[in-house]
Protein backbone atom coordinates (compact mmCIF):
# COMPACT_ATOMS: atom_id res chain seq x y z
CA UNK A 1 0.00 0.00 0.00
CA UNK A 2 1.30 3.44 -0.91
CA UNK A 3 0.89 6.40 1.42
CA UNK A 4 1.57 9.73 -0.24
CA UNK A 5 1.57 13.16 1.39
CA UNK A 6 0.92 15.95 -1.10
CA UNK A 7 1.89 19.54 -0.40
CA UNK A 8 0.01 22.15 -2.36
CA UNK A 9 1.99 24.93 -3.97
CA UNK A 10 1.08 27.25 -1.10
CA UNK A 11 -1.09 25.74 1.64
CA UNK A 12 -3.06 28.39 3.55
CA UNK A 13 -2.13 29.27 7.10
CA UNK A 14 -4.76 28.62 9.76
CA UNK A 15 -4.91 29.58 13.42
CA UNK A 16 -5.91 27.58 16.46
CA UNK A 17 -7.91 28.56 19.54
CA UNK A 18 -6.97 26.99 22.88
CA UNK A 19 -9.05 27.33 26.04
CA UNK A 20 -8.47 25.69 29.40
CA UNK A 21 -11.38 23.52 30.46
CA UNK A 22 -14.45 22.41 28.54
CA UNK A 23 -16.81 24.34 26.30
CA UNK A 24 -20.21 22.67 26.56
CA UNK A 25 -23.57 23.33 24.97
CA UNK A 26 -26.56 23.98 27.24
CA UNK A 27 -28.75 21.49 25.39
CA UNK A 28 -25.99 18.86 24.85
CA UNK A 29 -25.92 19.30 21.06
CA UNK A 30 -22.55 19.00 19.30
CA UNK A 31 -20.67 22.28 18.82
CA UNK A 32 -19.77 21.53 15.20
CA UNK A 33 -20.83 24.41 12.94
CA UNK A 34 -22.49 26.19 15.88
CA UNK A 35 -22.03 29.78 17.03
CA UNK A 36 -19.87 29.64 20.16
CA UNK A 37 -18.97 33.25 20.87
CA UNK A 38 -17.39 36.50 19.67
CA UNK A 39 -13.68 36.99 19.12
CA UNK A 40 -12.35 40.55 19.34
CA UNK A 41 -8.95 42.21 19.65
CA UNK A 42 -7.97 45.26 21.68
CA UNK A 43 -7.36 48.57 19.90
CA UNK A 44 -3.63 47.82 19.90
CA UNK A 45 -4.45 44.50 18.22
CA UNK A 46 -2.26 42.35 20.45
CA UNK A 47 -4.73 40.98 23.03
CA UNK A 48 -7.53 38.65 21.92
CA UNK A 49 -10.83 38.82 23.81
CA UNK A 50 -13.30 35.92 23.64
CA UNK A 51 -16.90 36.45 24.75
CA UNK A 52 -18.95 33.29 25.29
CA UNK A 53 -22.44 33.89 26.63
CA UNK A 54 -22.11 35.97 29.80
CA UNK A 55 -18.38 35.30 30.21
CA UNK A 56 -15.29 37.10 28.93
CA UNK A 57 -11.81 35.65 28.49
CA UNK A 58 -8.57 37.53 27.83
CA UNK A 59 -5.82 35.71 25.99
CA UNK A 60 -2.62 36.13 24.06
CA UNK A 61 -1.37 35.28 20.58
CA UNK A 62 1.36 32.62 20.54
CA UNK A 63 3.60 31.37 17.73
CA UNK A 64 3.73 27.56 17.81
CA UNK A 65 7.15 26.04 18.35
CA UNK A 66 6.28 23.19 15.97
CA UNK A 67 3.57 23.93 13.38
CA UNK A 68 0.71 21.49 12.77
CA UNK A 69 -0.42 20.25 9.37
CA UNK A 70 -4.12 19.82 8.62
CA UNK A 71 -4.43 16.71 6.47
CA UNK A 72 -7.26 15.29 4.38
CA UNK A 73 -7.26 11.53 3.82
CA UNK A 74 -8.07 10.41 0.27
CA UNK A 75 -8.40 6.64 -0.04
CA UNK A 76 -8.70 4.64 -3.24
CA UNK A 77 -8.74 0.87 -3.75
CA UNK A 78 -4.95 0.45 -3.79
CA UNK A 79 -3.53 3.55 -2.11
CA UNK A 80 -4.00 6.12 0.60
CA UNK A 81 -3.13 9.73 -0.01
CA UNK A 82 -2.93 12.61 2.48
CA UNK A 83 -3.38 16.11 1.12
CA UNK A 84 -2.09 19.04 3.20
CA UNK A 85 -5.03 21.45 3.49
CA UNK A 86 -3.37 24.05 5.73
CA UNK A 87 -0.57 24.75 8.17
CA UNK A 88 -1.28 25.93 11.72
CA UNK A 89 1.53 28.20 12.90
CA UNK A 90 -0.22 30.43 15.47
CA UNK A 91 -2.70 29.98 18.29
CA UNK A 92 -4.77 32.19 20.52
CA UNK A 93 -4.27 30.98 24.08
CA UNK A 94 -6.91 31.64 26.76
CA UNK A 95 -5.49 30.17 29.96
CA UNK A 96 -7.17 32.28 32.64
CA UNK A 97 -10.56 31.60 34.17
CA UNK A 98 -13.49 33.34 32.48
CA UNK A 99 -14.84 36.47 34.16
CA UNK A 100 -18.59 37.04 34.35
CA UNK A 101 -20.04 39.97 32.44
CA UNK A 102 -22.45 41.62 34.86
CA UNK A 103 -24.81 44.36 33.77
CA UNK A 104 -25.18 47.25 36.19
CA UNK A 105 -28.84 46.93 37.21
CA UNK A 106 -30.12 49.51 39.72
CA UNK A 107 -31.99 48.12 42.71
CA UNK A 108 -35.51 49.31 43.40
CA UNK A 109 -35.99 50.55 46.94
PDB file of C-alpha atoms in Angstrom:
ATOM      1  CA  UNK A   1       0.000   0.000   0.000  1.00  0.00           C
ATOM      2  CA  UNK A   2       1.304   3.440  -0.914  1.00  0.00           C
ATOM      3  CA  UNK A   3       0.892   6.404   1.423  1.00  0.00           C
ATOM      4  CA  UNK A   4       1.565   9.727  -0.242  1.00  0.00           C
ATOM      5  CA  UNK A   5       1.565  13.157   1.394  1.00  0.00           C
ATOM      6  CA  UNK A   6       0.916  15.949  -1.102  1.00  0.00           C
ATOM      7  CA  UNK A   7       1.894  19.538  -0.404  1.00  0.00           C
ATOM      8  CA  UNK A   8       0.013  22.150  -2.356  1.00  0.00           C
ATOM      9  CA  UNK A   9       1.987  24.933  -3.969  1.00  0.00           C
ATOM     10  CA  UNK A  10       1.078  27.253  -1.104  1.00  0.00           C
ATOM     11  CA  UNK A  11      -1.091  25.743   1.644  1.00  0.00           C
ATOM     12  CA  UNK A  12      -3.063  28.392   3.549  1.00  0.00           C
ATOM     13  CA  UNK A  13      -2.126  29.267   7.104  1.00  0.00           C
ATOM     14  CA  UNK A  14      -4.755  28.618   9.762  1.00  0.00           C
ATOM     15  CA  UNK A  15      -4.905  29.583  13.420  1.00  0.00           C
ATOM     16  CA  UNK A  16      -5.911  27.576  16.463  1.00  0.00           C
ATOM     17  CA  UNK A  17      -7.912  28.565  19.536  1.00  0.00           C
ATOM     18  CA  UNK A  18      -6.965  26.990  22.883  1.00  0.00           C
ATOM     19  CA  UNK A  19      -9.049  27.335  26.042  1.00  0.00           C
ATOM     20  CA  UNK A  20      -8.470  25.687  29.400  1.00  0.00           C
ATOM     21  CA  UNK A  21     -11.377  23.519  30.457  1.00  0.00           C
ATOM     22  CA  UNK A  22     -14.452  22.412  28.541  1.00  0.00           C
ATOM     23  CA  UNK A  23     -16.814  24.339  26.302  1.00  0.00           C
ATOM     24  CA  UNK A  24     -20.214  22.670  26.558  1.00  0.00           C
ATOM     25  CA  UNK A  25     -23.570  23.334  24.968  1.00  0.00           C
ATOM     26  CA  UNK A  26     -26.555  23.976  27.243  1.00  0.00           C
ATOM     27  CA  UNK A  27     -28.746  21.486  25.392  1.00  0.00           C
ATOM     28  CA  UNK A  28     -25.994  18.859  24.855  1.00  0.00           C
ATOM     29  CA  UNK A  29     -25.918  19.301  21.060  1.00  0.00           C
ATOM     30  CA  UNK A  30     -22.546  18.999  19.301  1.00  0.00           C
ATOM     31  CA  UNK A  31     -20.673  22.284  18.824  1.00  0.00           C
ATOM     32  CA  UNK A  32     -19.770  21.532  15.200  1.00  0.00           C
ATOM     33  CA  UNK A  33     -20.829  24.409  12.939  1.00  0.00           C
ATOM     34  CA  UNK A  34     -22.493  26.188  15.877  1.00  0.00           C
ATOM     35  CA  UNK A  35     -22.027  29.783  17.034  1.00  0.00           C
ATOM     36  CA  UNK A  36     -19.872  29.643  20.162  1.00  0.00           C
ATOM     37  CA  UNK A  37     -18.969  33.254  20.870  1.00  0.00           C
ATOM     38  CA  UNK A  38     -17.395  36.497  19.674  1.00  0.00           C
ATOM     39  CA  UNK A  39     -13.678  36.995  19.120  1.00  0.00           C
ATOM     40  CA  UNK A  40     -12.354  40.550  19.345  1.00  0.00           C
ATOM     41  CA  UNK A  41      -8.954  42.207  19.651  1.00  0.00           C
ATOM     42  CA  UNK A  42      -7.966  45.260  21.685  1.00  0.00           C
ATOM     43  CA  UNK A  43      -7.359  48.566  19.898  1.00  0.00           C
ATOM     44  CA  UNK A  44      -3.629  47.822  19.896  1.00  0.00           C
ATOM     45  CA  UNK A  45      -4.453  44.503  18.219  1.00  0.00           C
ATOM     46  CA  UNK A  46      -2.264  42.352  20.451  1.00  0.00           C
ATOM     47  CA  UNK A  47      -4.733  40.985  23.032  1.00  0.00           C
ATOM     48  CA  UNK A  48      -7.530  38.647  21.920  1.00  0.00           C
ATOM     49  CA  UNK A  49     -10.830  38.817  23.812  1.00  0.00           C
ATOM     50  CA  UNK A  50     -13.301  35.917  23.637  1.00  0.00           C
ATOM     51  CA  UNK A  51     -16.904  36.453  24.752  1.00  0.00           C
ATOM     52  CA  UNK A  52     -18.946  33.289  25.288  1.00  0.00           C
ATOM     53  CA  UNK A  53     -22.440  33.891  26.630  1.00  0.00           C
ATOM     54  CA  UNK A  54     -22.110  35.973  29.801  1.00  0.00           C
ATOM     55  CA  UNK A  55     -18.379  35.304  30.207  1.00  0.00           C
ATOM     56  CA  UNK A  56     -15.292  37.102  28.928  1.00  0.00           C
ATOM     57  CA  UNK A  57     -11.810  35.649  28.489  1.00  0.00           C
ATOM     58  CA  UNK A  58      -8.573  37.527  27.830  1.00  0.00           C
ATOM     59  CA  UNK A  59      -5.816  35.712  25.985  1.00  0.00           C
ATOM     60  CA  UNK A  60      -2.616  36.135  24.056  1.00  0.00           C
ATOM     61  CA  UNK A  61      -1.365  35.283  20.579  1.00  0.00           C
ATOM     62  CA  UNK A  62       1.362  32.622  20.539  1.00  0.00           C
ATOM     63  CA  UNK A  63       3.595  31.365  17.727  1.00  0.00           C
ATOM     64  CA  UNK A  64       3.730  27.558  17.808  1.00  0.00           C
ATOM     65  CA  UNK A  65       7.148  26.036  18.353  1.00  0.00           C
ATOM     66  CA  UNK A  66       6.277  23.191  15.967  1.00  0.00           C
ATOM     67  CA  UNK A  67       3.571  23.935  13.380  1.00  0.00           C
ATOM     68  CA  UNK A  68       0.706  21.493  12.775  1.00  0.00           C
ATOM     69  CA  UNK A  69      -0.415  20.255   9.368  1.00  0.00           C
ATOM     70  CA  UNK A  70      -4.120  19.822   8.624  1.00  0.00           C
ATOM     71  CA  UNK A  71      -4.433  16.709   6.467  1.00  0.00           C
ATOM     72  CA  UNK A  72      -7.259  15.290   4.377  1.00  0.00           C
ATOM     73  CA  UNK A  73      -7.259  11.534   3.823  1.00  0.00           C
ATOM     74  CA  UNK A  74      -8.073  10.411   0.273  1.00  0.00           C
ATOM     75  CA  UNK A  75      -8.398   6.640  -0.042  1.00  0.00           C
ATOM     76  CA  UNK A  76      -8.700   4.637  -3.238  1.00  0.00           C
ATOM     77  CA  UNK A  77      -8.736   0.870  -3.750  1.00  0.00           C
ATOM     78  CA  UNK A  78      -4.952   0.454  -3.787  1.00  0.00           C
ATOM     79  CA  UNK A  79      -3.531   3.548  -2.111  1.00  0.00           C
ATOM     80  CA  UNK A  80      -3.995   6.120   0.599  1.00  0.00           C
ATOM     81  CA  UNK A  81      -3.127   9.730  -0.006  1.00  0.00           C
ATOM     82  CA  UNK A  82      -2.928  12.606   2.483  1.00  0.00           C
ATOM     83  CA  UNK A  83      -3.379  16.110   1.125  1.00  0.00           C
ATOM     84  CA  UNK A  84      -2.095  19.035   3.201  1.00  0.00           C
ATOM     85  CA  UNK A  85      -5.032  21.446   3.487  1.00  0.00           C
ATOM     86  CA  UNK A  86      -3.375  24.049   5.730  1.00  0.00           C
ATOM     87  CA  UNK A  87      -0.567  24.747   8.174  1.00  0.00           C
ATOM     88  CA  UNK A  88      -1.282  25.928  11.722  1.00  0.00           C
ATOM     89  CA  UNK A  89       1.526  28.200  12.898  1.00  0.00           C
ATOM     90  CA  UNK A  90      -0.225  30.429  15.469  1.00  0.00           C
ATOM     91  CA  UNK A  91      -2.698  29.976  18.286  1.00  0.00           C
ATOM     92  CA  UNK A  92      -4.774  32.195  20.517  1.00  0.00           C
ATOM     93  CA  UNK A  93      -4.274  30.975  24.076  1.00  0.00           C
ATOM     94  CA  UNK A  94      -6.908  31.644  26.756  1.00  0.00           C
ATOM     95  CA  UNK A  95      -5.490  30.167  29.964  1.00  0.00           C
ATOM     96  CA  UNK A  96      -7.169  32.284  32.639  1.00  0.00           C
ATOM     97  CA  UNK A  97     -10.561  31.601  34.167  1.00  0.00           C
ATOM     98  CA  UNK A  98     -13.492  33.342  32.478  1.00  0.00           C
ATOM     99  CA  UNK A  99     -14.837  36.470  34.158  1.00  0.00           C
ATOM    100  CA  UNK A 100     -18.587  37.045  34.347  1.00  0.00           C
ATOM    101  CA  UNK A 101     -20.040  39.973  32.444  1.00  0.00           C
ATOM    102  CA  UNK A 102     -22.453  41.620  34.860  1.00  0.00           C
ATOM    103  CA  UNK A 103     -24.814  44.361  33.767  1.00  0.00           C
ATOM    104  CA  UNK A 104     -25.182  47.247  36.193  1.00  0.00           C
ATOM    105  CA  UNK A 105     -28.839  46.934  37.212  1.00  0.00           C
ATOM    106  CA  UNK A 106     -30.120  49.515  39.718  1.00  0.00           C
ATOM    107  CA  UNK A 107     -31.988  48.118  42.713  1.00  0.00           C
ATOM    108  CA  UNK A 108     -35.512  49.309  43.402  1.00  0.00           C
ATOM    109  CA  UNK A 109     -35.988  50.553  46.944  1.00  0.00           C
TER     110      UNK A 109
END
